[in-house]
Coordinates of C-alpha atoms in Angstrom, one line a residue:
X1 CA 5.4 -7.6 23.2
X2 CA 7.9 -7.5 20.5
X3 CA 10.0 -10.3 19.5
X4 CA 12.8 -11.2 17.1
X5 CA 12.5 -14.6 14.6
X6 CA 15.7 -16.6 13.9
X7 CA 14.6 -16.4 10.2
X8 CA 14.2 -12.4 10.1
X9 CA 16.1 -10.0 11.2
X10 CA 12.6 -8.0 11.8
X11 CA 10.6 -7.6 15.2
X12 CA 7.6 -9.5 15.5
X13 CA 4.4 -7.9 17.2
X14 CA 1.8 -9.7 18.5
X15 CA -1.7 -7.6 18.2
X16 CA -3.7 -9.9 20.1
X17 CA -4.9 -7.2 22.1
X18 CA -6.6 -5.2 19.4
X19 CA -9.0 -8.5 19.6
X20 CA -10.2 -8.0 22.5
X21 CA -14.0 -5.9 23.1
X22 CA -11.6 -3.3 25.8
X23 CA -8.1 -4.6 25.9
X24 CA -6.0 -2.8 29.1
X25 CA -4.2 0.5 28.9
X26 CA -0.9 -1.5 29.9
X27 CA -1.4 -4.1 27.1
X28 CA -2.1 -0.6 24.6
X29 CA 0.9 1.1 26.2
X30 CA 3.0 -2.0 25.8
X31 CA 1.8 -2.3 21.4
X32 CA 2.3 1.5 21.6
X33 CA 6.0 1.1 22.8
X34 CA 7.0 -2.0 20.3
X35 CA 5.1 -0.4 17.2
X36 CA 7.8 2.8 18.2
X37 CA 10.7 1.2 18.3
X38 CA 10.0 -1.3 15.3
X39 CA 9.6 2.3 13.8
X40 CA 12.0 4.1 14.9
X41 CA 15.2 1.3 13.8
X42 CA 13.8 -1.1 11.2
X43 CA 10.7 0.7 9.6
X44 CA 9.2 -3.1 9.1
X45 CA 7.7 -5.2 11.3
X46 CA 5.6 -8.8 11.3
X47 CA 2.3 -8.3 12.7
X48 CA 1.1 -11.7 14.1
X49 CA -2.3 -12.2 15.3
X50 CA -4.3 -9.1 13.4
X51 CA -7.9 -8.5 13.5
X52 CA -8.5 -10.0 10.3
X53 CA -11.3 -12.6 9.4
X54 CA -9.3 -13.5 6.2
X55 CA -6.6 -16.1 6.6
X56 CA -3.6 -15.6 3.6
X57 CA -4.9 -18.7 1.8
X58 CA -8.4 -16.6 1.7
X59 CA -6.7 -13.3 0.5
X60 CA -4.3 -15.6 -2.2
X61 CA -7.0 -17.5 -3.3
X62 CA -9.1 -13.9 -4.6
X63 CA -5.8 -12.8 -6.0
X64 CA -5.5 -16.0 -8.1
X65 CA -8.7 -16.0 -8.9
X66 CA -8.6 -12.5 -10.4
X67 CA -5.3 -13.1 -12.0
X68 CA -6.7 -16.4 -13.7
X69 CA -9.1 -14.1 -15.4
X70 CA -8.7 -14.8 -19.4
X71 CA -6.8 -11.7 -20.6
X72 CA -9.7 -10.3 -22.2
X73 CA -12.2 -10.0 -19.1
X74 CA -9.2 -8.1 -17.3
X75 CA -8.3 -5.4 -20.0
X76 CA -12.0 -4.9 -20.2
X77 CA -11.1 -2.6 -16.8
X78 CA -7.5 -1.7 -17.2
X79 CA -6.7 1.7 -17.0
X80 CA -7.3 4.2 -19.5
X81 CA -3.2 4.9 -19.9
X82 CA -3.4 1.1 -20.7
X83 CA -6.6 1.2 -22.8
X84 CA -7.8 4.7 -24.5
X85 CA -11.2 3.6 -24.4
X86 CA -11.4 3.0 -20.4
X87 CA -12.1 6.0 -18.5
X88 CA -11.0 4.4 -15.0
X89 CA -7.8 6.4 -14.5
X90 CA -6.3 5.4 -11.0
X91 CA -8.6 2.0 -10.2
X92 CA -8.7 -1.1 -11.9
X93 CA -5.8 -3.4 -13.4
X94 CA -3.0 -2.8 -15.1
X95 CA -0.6 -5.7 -17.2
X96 CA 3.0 -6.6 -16.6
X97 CA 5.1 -4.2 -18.7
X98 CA 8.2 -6.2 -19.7
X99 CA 10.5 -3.6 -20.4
X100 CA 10.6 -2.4 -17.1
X101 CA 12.6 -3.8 -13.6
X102 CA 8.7 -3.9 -11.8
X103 CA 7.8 -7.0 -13.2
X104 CA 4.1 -7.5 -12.2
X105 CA 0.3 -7.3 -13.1
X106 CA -2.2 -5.8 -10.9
X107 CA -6.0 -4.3 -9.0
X108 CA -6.3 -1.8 -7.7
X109 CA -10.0 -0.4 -5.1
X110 CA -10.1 2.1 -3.2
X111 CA -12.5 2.4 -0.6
X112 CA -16.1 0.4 -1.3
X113 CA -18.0 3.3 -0.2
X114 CA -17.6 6.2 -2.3
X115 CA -15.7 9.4 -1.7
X116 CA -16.2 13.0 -2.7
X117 CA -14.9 13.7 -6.0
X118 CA -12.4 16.3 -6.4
X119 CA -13.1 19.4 -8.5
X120 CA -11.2 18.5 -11.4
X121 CA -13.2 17.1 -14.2
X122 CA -10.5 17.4 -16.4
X123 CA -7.8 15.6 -15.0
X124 CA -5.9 13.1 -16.1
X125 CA -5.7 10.7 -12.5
X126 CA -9.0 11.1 -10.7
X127 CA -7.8 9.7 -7.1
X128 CA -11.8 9.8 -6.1
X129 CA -12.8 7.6 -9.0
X130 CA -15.4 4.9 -8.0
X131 CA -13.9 1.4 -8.4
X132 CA -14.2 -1.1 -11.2
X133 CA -14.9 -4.8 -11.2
X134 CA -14.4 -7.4 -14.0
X135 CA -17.6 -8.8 -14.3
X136 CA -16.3 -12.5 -14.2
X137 CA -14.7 -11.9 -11.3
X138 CA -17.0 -13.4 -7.9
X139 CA -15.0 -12.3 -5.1
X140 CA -15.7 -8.5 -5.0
X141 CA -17.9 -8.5 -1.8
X142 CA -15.1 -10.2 -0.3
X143 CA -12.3 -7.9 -1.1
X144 CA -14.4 -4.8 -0.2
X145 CA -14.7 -6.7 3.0
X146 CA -10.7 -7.0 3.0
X147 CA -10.2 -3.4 2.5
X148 CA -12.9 -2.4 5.2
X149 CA -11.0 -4.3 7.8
X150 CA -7.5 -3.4 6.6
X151 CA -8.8 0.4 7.1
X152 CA -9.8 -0.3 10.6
X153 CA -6.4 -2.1 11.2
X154 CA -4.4 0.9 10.2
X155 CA -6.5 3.2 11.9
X156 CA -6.0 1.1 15.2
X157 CA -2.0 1.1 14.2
X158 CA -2.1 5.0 13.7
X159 CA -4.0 5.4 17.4
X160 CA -1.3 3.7 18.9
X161 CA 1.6 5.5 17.2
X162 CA 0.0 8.8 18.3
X163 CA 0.4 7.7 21.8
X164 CA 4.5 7.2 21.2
X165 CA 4.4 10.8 20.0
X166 CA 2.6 12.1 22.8
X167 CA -0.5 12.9 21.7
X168 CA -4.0 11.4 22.3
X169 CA -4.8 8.3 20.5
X170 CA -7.5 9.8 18.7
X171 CA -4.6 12.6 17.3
X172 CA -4.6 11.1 13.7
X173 CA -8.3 10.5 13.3
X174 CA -8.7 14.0 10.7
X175 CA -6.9 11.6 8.4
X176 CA -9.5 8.9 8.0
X177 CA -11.9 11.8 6.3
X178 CA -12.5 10.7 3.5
X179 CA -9.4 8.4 3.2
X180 CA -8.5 7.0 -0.3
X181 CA -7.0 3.7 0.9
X182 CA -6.0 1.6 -2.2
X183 CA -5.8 -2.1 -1.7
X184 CA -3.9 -3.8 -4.1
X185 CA -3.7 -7.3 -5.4
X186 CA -0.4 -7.9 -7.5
X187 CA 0.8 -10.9 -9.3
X188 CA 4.8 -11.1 -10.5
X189 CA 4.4 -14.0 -13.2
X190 CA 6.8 -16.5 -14.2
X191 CA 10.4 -14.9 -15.0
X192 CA 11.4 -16.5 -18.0
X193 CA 14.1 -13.5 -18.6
X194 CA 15.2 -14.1 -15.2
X195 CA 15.4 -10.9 -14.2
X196 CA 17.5 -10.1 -10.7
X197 CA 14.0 -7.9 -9.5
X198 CA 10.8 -7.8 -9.9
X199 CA 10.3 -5.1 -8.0
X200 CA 13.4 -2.3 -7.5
X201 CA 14.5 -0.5 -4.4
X202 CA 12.4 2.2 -3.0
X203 CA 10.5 3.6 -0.4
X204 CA 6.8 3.8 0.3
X205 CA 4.9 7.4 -0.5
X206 CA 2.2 7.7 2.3
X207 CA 1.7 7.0 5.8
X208 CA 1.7 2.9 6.2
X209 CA 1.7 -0.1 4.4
X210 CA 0.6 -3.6 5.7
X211 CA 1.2 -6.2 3.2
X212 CA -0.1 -9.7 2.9
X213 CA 3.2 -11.7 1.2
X214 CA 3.0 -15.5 0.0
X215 CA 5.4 -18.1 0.8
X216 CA 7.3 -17.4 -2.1
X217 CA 9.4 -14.9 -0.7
X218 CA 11.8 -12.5 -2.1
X219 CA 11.1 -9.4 0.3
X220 CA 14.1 -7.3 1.3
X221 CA 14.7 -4.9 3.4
X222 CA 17.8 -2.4 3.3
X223 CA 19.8 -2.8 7.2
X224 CA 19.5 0.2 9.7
X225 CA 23.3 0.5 9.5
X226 CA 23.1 1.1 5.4
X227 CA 25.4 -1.6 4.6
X228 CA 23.4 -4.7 3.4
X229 CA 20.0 -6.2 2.5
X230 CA 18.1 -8.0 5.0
X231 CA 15.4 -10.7 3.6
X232 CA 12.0 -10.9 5.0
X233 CA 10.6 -14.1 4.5
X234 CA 7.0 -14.6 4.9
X235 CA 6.1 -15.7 8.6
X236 CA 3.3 -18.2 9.3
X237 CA 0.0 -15.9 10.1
X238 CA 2.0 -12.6 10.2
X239 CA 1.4 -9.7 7.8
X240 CA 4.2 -7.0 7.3
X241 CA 3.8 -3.0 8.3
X242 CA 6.2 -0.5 7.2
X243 CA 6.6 2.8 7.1
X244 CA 5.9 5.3 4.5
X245 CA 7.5 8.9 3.3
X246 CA 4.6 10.9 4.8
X247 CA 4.6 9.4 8.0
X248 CA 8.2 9.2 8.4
X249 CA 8.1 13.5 7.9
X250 CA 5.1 14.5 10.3
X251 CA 6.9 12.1 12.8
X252 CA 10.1 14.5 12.3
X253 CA 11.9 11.6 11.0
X254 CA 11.1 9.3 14.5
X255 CA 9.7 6.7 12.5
X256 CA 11.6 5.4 9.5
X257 CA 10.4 5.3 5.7
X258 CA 13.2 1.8 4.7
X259 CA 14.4 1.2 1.2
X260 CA 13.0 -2.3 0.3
X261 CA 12.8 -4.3 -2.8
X262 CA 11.9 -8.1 -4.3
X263 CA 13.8 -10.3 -5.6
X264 CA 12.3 -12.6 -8.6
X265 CA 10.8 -15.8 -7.5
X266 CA 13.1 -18.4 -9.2
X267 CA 12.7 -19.6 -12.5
X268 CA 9.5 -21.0 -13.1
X269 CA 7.5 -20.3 -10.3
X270 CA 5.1 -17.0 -9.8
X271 CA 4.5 -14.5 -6.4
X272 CA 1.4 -13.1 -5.1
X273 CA 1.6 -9.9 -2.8
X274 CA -1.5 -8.0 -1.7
X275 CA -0.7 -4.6 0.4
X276 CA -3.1 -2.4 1.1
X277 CA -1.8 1.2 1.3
X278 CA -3.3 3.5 4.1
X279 CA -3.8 7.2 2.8
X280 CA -5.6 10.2 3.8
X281 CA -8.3 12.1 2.0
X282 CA -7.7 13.8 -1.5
X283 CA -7.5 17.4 0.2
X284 CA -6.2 16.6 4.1
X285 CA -3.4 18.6 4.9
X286 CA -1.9 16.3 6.6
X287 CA 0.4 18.0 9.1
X288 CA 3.5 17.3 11.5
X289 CA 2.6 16.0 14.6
X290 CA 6.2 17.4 16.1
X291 CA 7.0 20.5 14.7
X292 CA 3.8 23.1 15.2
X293 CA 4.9 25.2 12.8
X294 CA 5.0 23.1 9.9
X295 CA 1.8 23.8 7.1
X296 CA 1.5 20.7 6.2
X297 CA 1.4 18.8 3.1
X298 CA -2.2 18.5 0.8
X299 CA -2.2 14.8 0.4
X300 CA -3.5 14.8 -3.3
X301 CA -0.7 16.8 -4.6
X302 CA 1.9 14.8 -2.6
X303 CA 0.6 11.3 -4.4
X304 CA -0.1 13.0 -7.5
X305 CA 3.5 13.8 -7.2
X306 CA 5.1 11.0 -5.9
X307 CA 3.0 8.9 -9.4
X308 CA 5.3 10.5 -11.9
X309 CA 8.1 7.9 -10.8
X310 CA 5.5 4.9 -10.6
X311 CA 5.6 2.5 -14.1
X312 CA 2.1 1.9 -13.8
X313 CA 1.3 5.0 -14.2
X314 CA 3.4 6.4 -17.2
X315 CA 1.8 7.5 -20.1
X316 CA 2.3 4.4 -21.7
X317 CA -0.1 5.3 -24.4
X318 CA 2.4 8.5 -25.8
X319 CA -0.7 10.5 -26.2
X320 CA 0.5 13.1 -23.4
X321 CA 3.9 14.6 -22.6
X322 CA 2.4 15.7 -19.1
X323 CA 1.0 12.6 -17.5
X324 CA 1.0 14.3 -13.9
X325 CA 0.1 17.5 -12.4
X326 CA -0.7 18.7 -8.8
X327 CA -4.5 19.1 -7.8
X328 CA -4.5 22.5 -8.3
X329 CA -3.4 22.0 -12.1
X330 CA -4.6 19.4 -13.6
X331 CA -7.7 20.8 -14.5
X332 CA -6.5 23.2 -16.5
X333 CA -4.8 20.3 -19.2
X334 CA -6.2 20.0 -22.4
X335 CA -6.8 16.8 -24.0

């Protein structure tokens, strides 16, 4: 059942079900159908009730905690474009970089259990690297646990999606191979500058998004009509799921990758966000679930691809004129 809020312009889904040890076909059938059409018009939704163990002041409480870090214990894992002597090249934190319109710090895991590393010893983002932890930091085992059950709730979302497209619900399940989920924790710090964003208007890269936002708000959300920006405020035990670029293709365009952006917190006052980015294995091709003669896209060269727009991940160190290359590539750089 899908509804609308009087303070957002977005649907609100209620995933009870997904609670339950065998919720009923109708009650699936019925998430299926409201997932779709939050999909297929808005690209957003609020997801209310989730199977999560972690309330938001749980999940805000690690990010603080992280971000509270003196600056020291976090550069001691930034990334190596941040720090030359790192070798962490895709995990790990990297610092607010004034200069640019995304105005925020951040950590970055991937999944707790390790993946198979890609055969590319020589390349400058290793999406398989293993994560890193500052070692002042005590709330790892709880993160991991985070990012387990955000996994799970994306793979329930993607079951149910494949069911508006006509396929089995277990249609999507090559993609969880494998899968190089990244869960993020980001902190936008006080705007002094006062900046309009913090964060400018784009579009997400892979296959879903659900986000965790604090009550600060600043969330928007460009209109299905293409003429304004709706806000998304943060709803009391709801957590946002959009749409991203890859999902929005093998769909055939049915489900909608939305321009958002954030607007600064005011003057004064900081934001916390934690989304947690679904994505497929390094080499899944991931394919179109509409059109059966599409060959797909390889997943690592469409993120490695997609990184070369992505501040975090500039060459911010000058040492390289060629900070990105495809999978195939990158091994043959030289540094």
């Amino acid at each position: 059942m899908a509804t609308e809020s009087s303070s957002s312009p977005l649907p609100i889904i209620d995933l009870a079900p997904l609670s339950s040890n065998n919720p009923s076909t109708e009650a699936l059938q019925n998430l299926s159908y409201s997932l779709s059409n939050a999909f297929s018009t808005t690209g957003f939704a609020y997801l209310i009730n989730p199977p999560i163990s972690f309330s938001h002041a749980d999940i805000f409480a690690l990010a603080q905690s992280l971000f509270s870090l003196p600056p020291s214990e976090k550069g001691s894992i930034a990334k190596e474009s941040f720090r030359p002597e790192n070798s962490n090249t895709y995990r790990g934190y990297f610092p607010a970089q004034a200069s640019s319109d995304n105005l925020k710090e951040g950590f970055e895991i991937g999944p707790p259990d390790a993946v198979p590393q890609i055969e590319a010893p020589r390349a400058k983002i290793n999406l398989t690297e293993p994560n890193v932890w500052p070692r002042a930091f005590v709330g790892r085992e709880k993160v991991e646990q985070l990012h387990r059950q955000l996994q799970t709730l994306s793979q329930h979302i993607l079951s149910l999606l494949a069911l508006a497209l006509q396929k089995p619900p277990t249609y999507f399940d090559y993609m969880h191979q494998d899968s190089i989920s990244t869960l993020r924790l980001l902190h936008y710090p006080t705007n002094e500058k006062r900046h309009e964003f913090c964060c400018t208007p784009h579009t997400d890269s892979g296959i879903l998004t659900v986000l965790h936002q604090d009550s600060t708000g600043g969330l928007e959300v460009w209109s299905q009509d293409g003429e304004t920006w709706l806000p998304a405020p943060y709803v009391q035990g709801s957590v946002i799921v959009n749409v991203g670029d890859l999902l929005s293709k093998i769909s055939g365009g049915k489900f909608e990758a939305t321009r958002h952006r954030v607007r600064s917190a005011p003057v004064g006052k900081s934001r916390y966000s934690v989304p947690f980015f679904f994505e497929p294995g390094v080499a899944c091709m991931v394919k179109s679930a509409v059109d059966a003669d599409d060959s797909g896209s390889l997943y690592g060269e469409h993120v490695l691809g997609k990184m070369k727009g992505w501040v975090e991940f500039q060459d911010v160190g000058g040492k390289n004129d060629l900070v990105i290359e495809t999978v195939n590539e990158v091994a043959a750089i030289d540094f």
